[in-house]
mmCIF file of C-alpha atoms in Angstrom:
data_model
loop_
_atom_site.group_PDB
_atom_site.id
_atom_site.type_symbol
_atom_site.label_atom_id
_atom_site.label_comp_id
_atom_site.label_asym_id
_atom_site.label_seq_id
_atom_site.Cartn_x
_atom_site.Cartn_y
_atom_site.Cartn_z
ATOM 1 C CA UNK O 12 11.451 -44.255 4.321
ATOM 2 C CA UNK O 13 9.953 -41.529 2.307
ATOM 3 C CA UNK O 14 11.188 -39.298 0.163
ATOM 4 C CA UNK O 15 10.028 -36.636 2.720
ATOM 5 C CA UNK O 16 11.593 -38.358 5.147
ATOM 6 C CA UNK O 17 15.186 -38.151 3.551
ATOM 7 C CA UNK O 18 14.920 -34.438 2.298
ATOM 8 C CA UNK O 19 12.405 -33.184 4.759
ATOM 9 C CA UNK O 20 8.742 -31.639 3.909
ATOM 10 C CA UNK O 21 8.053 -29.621 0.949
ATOM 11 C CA UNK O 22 8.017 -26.062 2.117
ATOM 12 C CA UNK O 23 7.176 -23.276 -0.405
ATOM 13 C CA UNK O 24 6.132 -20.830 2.205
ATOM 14 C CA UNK O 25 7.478 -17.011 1.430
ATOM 15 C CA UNK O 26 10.257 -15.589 3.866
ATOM 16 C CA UNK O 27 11.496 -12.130 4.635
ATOM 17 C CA UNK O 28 11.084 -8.811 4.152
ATOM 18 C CA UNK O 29 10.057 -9.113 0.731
ATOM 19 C CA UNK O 30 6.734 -10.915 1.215
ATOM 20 C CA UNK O 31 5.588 -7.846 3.788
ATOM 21 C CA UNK O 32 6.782 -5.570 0.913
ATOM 22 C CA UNK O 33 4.803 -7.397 -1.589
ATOM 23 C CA UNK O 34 1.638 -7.535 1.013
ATOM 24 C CA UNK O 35 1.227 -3.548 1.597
ATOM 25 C CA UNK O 36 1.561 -2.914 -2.256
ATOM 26 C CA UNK O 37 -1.221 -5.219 -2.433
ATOM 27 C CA UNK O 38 -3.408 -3.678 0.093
ATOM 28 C CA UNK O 39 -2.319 0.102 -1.245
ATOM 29 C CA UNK O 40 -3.668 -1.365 -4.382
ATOM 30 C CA UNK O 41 -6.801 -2.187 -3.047
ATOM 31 C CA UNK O 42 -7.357 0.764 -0.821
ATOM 32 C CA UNK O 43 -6.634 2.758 -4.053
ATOM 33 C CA UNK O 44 -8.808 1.075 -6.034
ATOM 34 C CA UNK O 45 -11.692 1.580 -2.943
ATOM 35 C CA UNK O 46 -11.180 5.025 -3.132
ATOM 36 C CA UNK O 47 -11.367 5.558 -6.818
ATOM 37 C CA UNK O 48 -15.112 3.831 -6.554
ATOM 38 C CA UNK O 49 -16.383 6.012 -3.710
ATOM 39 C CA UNK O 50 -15.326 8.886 -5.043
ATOM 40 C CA UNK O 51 -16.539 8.613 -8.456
ATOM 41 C CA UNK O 52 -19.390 7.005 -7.653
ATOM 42 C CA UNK O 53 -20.281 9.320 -5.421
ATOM 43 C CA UNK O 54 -19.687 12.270 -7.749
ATOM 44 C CA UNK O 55 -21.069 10.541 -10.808
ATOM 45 C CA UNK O 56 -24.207 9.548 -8.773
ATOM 46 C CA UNK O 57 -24.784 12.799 -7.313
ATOM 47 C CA UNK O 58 -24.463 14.683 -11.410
ATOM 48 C CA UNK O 59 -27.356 12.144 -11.490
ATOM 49 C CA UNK O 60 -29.386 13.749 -9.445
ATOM 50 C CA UNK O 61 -29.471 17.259 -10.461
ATOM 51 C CA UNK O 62 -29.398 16.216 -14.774
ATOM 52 C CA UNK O 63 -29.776 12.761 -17.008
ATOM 53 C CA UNK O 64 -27.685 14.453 -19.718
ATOM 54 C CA UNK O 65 -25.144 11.781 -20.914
ATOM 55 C CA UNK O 66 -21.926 14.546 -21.860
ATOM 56 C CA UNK O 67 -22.600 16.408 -18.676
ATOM 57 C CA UNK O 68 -22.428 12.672 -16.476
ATOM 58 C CA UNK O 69 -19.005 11.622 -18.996
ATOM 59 C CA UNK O 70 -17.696 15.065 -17.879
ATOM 60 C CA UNK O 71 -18.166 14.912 -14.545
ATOM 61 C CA UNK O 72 -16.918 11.234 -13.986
ATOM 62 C CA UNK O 73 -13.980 12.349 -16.210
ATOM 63 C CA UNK O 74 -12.613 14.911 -14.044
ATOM 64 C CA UNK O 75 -12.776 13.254 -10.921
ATOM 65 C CA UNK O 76 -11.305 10.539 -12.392
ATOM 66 C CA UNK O 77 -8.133 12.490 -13.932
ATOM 67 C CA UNK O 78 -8.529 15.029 -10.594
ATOM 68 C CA UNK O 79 -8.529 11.821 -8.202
ATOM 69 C CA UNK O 80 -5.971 9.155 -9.894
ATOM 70 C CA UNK O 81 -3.353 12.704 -10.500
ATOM 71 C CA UNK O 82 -4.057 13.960 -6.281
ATOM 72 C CA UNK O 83 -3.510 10.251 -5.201
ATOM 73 C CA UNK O 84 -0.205 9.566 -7.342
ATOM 74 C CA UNK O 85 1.382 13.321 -6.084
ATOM 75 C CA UNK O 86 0.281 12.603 -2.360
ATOM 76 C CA UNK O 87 1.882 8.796 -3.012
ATOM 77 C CA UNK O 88 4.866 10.577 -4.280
ATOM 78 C CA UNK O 89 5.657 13.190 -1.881
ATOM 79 C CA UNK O 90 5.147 10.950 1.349
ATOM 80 C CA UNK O 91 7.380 8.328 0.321
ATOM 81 C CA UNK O 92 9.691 10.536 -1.159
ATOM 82 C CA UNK O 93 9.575 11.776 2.252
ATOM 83 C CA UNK O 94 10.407 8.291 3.775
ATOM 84 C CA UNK O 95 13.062 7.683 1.493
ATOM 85 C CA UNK O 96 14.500 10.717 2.257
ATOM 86 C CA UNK O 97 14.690 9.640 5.964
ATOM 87 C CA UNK O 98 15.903 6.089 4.621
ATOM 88 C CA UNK O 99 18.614 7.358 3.552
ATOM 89 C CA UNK O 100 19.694 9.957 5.821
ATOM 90 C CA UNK O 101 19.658 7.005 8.579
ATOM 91 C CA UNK O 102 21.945 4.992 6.299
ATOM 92 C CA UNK O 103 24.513 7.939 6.400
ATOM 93 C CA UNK O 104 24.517 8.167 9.642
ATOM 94 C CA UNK O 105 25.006 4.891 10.298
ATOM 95 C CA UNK O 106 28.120 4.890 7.707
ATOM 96 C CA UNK O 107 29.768 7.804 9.220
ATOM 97 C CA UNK O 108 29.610 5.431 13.132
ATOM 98 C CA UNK O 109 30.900 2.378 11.494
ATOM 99 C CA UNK O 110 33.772 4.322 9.469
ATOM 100 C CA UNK O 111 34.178 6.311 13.159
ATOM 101 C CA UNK O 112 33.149 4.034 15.956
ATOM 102 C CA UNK O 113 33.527 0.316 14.849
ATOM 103 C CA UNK O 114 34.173 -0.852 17.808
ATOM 104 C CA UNK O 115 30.969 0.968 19.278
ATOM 105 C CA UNK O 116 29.182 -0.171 16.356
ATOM 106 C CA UNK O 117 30.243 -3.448 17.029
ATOM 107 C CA UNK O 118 29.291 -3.620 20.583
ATOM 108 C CA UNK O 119 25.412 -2.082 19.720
ATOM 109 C CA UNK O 120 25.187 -5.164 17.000
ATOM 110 C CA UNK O 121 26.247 -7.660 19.852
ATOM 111 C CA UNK O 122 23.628 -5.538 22.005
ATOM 112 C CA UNK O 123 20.570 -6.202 19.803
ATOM 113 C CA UNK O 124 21.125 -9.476 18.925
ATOM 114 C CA UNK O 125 21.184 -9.957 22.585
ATOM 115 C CA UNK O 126 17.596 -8.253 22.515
ATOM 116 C CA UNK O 127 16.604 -11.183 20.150
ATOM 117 C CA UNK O 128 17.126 -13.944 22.456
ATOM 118 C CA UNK O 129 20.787 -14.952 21.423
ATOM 119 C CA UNK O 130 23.424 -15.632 24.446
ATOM 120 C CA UNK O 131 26.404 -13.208 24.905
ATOM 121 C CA UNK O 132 28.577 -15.521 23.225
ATOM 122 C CA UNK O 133 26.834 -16.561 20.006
ATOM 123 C CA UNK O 134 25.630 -12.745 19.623
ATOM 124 C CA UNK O 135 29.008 -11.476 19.780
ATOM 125 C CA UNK O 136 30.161 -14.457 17.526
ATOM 126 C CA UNK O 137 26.925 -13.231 14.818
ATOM 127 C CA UNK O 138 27.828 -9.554 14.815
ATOM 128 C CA UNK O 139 31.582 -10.154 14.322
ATOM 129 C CA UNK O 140 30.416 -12.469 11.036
ATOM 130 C CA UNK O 141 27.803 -10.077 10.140
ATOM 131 C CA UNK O 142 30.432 -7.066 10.147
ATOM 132 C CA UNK O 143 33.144 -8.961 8.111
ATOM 133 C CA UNK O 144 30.674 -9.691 5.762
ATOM 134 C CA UNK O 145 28.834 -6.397 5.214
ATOM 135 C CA UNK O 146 28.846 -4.166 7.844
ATOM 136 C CA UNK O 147 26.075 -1.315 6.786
ATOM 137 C CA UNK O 148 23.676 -4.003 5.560
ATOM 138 C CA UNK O 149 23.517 -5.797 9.043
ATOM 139 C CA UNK O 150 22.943 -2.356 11.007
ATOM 140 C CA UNK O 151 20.456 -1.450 8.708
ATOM 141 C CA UNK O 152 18.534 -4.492 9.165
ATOM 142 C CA UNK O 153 18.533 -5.030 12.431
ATOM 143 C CA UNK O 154 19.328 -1.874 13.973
ATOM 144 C CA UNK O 155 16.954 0.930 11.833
ATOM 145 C CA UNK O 156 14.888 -2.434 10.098
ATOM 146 C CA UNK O 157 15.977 -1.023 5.974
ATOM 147 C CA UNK O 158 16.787 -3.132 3.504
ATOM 148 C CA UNK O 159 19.691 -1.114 1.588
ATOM 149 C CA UNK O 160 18.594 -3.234 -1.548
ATOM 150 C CA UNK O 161 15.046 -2.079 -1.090
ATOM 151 C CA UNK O 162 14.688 1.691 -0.206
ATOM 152 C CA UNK O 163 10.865 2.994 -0.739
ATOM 153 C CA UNK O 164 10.395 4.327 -4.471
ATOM 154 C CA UNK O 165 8.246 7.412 -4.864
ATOM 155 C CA UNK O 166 8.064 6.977 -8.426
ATOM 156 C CA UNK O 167 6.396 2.977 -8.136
ATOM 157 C CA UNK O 168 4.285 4.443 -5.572
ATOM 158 C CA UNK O 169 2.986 7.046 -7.547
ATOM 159 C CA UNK O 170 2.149 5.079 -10.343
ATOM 160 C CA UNK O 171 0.444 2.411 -8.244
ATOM 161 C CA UNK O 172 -1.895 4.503 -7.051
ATOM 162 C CA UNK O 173 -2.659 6.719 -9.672
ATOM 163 C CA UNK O 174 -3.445 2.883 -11.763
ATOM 164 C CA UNK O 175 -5.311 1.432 -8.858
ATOM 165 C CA UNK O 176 -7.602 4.971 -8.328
ATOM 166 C CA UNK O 177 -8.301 4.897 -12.444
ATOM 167 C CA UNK O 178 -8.983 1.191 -12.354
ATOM 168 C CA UNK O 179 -11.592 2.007 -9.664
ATOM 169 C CA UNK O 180 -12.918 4.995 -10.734
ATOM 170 C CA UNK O 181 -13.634 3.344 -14.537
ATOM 171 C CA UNK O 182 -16.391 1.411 -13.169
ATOM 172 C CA UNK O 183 -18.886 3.651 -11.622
ATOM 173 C CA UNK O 184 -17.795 5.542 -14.871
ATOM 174 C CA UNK O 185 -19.032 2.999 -17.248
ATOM 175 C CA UNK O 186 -21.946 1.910 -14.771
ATOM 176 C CA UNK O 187 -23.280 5.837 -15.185
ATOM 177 C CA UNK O 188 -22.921 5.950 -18.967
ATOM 178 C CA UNK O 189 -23.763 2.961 -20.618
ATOM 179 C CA UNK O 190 -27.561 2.219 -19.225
ATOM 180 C CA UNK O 191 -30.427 3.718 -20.847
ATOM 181 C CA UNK O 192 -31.443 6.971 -18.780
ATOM 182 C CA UNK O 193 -34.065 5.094 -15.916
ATOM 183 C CA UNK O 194 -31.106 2.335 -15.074
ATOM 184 C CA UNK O 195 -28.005 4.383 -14.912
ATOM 185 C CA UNK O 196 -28.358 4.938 -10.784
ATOM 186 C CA UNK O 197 -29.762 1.852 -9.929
ATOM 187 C CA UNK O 198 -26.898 -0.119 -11.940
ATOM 188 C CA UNK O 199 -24.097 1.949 -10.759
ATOM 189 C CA UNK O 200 -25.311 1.338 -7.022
ATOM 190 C CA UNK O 201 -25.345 -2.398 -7.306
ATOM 191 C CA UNK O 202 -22.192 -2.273 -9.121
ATOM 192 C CA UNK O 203 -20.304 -0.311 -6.767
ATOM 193 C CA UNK O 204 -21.695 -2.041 -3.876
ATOM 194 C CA UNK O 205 -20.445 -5.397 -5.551
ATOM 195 C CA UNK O 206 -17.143 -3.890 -5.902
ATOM 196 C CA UNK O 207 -17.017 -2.628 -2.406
ATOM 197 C CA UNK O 208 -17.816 -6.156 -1.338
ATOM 198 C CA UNK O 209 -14.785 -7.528 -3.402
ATOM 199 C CA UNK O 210 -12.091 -4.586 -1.967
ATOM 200 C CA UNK O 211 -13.852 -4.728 1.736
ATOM 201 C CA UNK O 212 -13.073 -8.768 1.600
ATOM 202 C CA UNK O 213 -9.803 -8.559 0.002
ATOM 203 C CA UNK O 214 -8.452 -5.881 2.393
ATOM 204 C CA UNK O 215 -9.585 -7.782 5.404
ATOM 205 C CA UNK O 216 -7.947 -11.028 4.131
ATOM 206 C CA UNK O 217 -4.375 -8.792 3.088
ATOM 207 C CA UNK O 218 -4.366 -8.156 6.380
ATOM 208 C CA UNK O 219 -4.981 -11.253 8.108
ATOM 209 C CA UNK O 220 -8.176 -9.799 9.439
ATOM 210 C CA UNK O 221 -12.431 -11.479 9.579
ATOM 211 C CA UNK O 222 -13.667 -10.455 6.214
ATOM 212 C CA UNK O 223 -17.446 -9.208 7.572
ATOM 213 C CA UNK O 224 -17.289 -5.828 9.213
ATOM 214 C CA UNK O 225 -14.629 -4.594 6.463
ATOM 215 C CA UNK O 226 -17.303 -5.655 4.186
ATOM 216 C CA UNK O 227 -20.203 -4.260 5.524
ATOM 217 C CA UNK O 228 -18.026 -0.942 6.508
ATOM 218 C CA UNK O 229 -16.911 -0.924 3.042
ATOM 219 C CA UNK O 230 -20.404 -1.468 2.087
ATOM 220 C CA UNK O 231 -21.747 1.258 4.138
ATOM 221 C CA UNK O 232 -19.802 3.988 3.120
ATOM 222 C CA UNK O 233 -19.938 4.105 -0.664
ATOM 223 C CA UNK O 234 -23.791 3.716 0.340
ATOM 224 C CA UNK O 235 -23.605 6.919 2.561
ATOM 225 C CA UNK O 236 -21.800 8.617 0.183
ATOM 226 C CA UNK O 237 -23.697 7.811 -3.061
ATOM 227 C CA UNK O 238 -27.038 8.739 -1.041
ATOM 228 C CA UNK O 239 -25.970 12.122 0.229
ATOM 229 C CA UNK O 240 -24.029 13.110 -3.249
ATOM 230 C CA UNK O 241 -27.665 11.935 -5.405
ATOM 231 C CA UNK O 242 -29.810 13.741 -2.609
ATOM 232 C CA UNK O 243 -28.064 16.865 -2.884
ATOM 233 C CA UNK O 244 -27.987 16.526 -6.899
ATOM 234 C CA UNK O 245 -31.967 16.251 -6.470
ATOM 235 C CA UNK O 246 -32.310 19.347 -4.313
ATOM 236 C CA UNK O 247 -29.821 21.585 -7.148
ATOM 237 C CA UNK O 248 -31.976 19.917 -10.326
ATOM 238 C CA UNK O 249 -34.969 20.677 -8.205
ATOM 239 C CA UNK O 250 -33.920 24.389 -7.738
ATOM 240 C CA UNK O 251 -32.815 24.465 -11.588
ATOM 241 C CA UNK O 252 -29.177 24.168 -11.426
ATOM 242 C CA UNK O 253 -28.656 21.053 -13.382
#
């Protein structure tokens, strides 16, 4: 007999709430990343058009950078400050029943483990061990779906956004900058694009979905916006604004 037959198969595969958690800071990460291209891209490329002056394109890419990474970390901030607000205020409420109502409380944790396909008997059996062991904790989870161990952090969330929106932002930054005068568009549209490929594929595959039409969505967009942004950056340098 095999060793996997004594000890059973190797299993490595991630469980629980914590591998969802880890997935959407992964994808916010992307998304913010996705955003600090199109955006700066599109403002960088669009400076472009109206002036080839090198300061005037480093000044421009610099304040939507520090304008874009600072609105995305507040806006992170505030909503899940807002959502752990609400975390928390459930939690209280749900203290207050069990130190008022256990035997309600009880009956409701019998009730949804019902819900979940457990008989009478073996969900009344579960909540009773679930309550003696931690009461709030098993409410939490399975009646309101909160980890008490893992409320929502504004502060993480702000910083993860403002740090995926600079890391995205830096390259249609450089790509703008660095090339002699007749290359800086052209590079910083096939760098962008190859960028949007990369976040288009790897937000399809975070979640579980066919890489192609993110991609060519993905694609499509930083195109429209980069074309409209330069074309309207022609018209002003045309008309002498740049």
């Amino acid at each position: 007999m095999t060793d996997e037959g004594v000890s059973g198969p190797a299993h490595d595969e991630a469980h629980g709430g914590g591998l969802g958690t880890r997935l959407n800071w992964l994808r916010a990460a992307v998304l913010g990343a996705n955003d600090g291209i199109v955006s700066t891209a599109g403002l960088v490329v669009g400076v472009a058009g109206a002036t080839s002056n090198r300061a005037a394109l480093l000044t421009a890419g610099l304040a939507g950078l520090l304008a874009g990474s600072m609105s995305m970390a507040a806006g992170e901030y505030v909503s899940v400050s807002t959502q752990r607000d609400s975390e928390m205020a459930a939690l209280a409420v749900e203290r207050r029943e069990l130190r008022e109502q256990p035997d309600a409380e009880l009956e409701e944790l019998t009730q949804l483990l019902e819900e979940r396909g457990l008989s009478r008997e073996v969900a009344g059996e579960a909540a009773e061990q679930l309550t003696e062991r931690d009461a709030l904790r098993a409410h939490a989870r399975v009646e309101l779906g909160i980890d008490p161990d893992e409320l929502t952090n504004p502060w993480h969330a702000a910083w993860a956004s403002f740090l995926a929106f600079t890391a995205g932002a830096l390259l249609p930054l450089l790509a703008i900058v660095l090339p002699p005068s007749g290359w800086r568009v052209p590079v910083t549209v096939v760098s962008v694009v190859a960028a949007l490929v990369a976040t288009g594929w790897s937000s399809a595959r975070l979640g579980a979905a066919a890489p192609g039409r993110a991609v060519v969505r993905n694609v499509a967009g930083g195109l429209l916006a980069m074309g409209v942004t330069y074309g309207v950056g022609v018209l002003l340098g045309a008309a002498g604004v740049g």
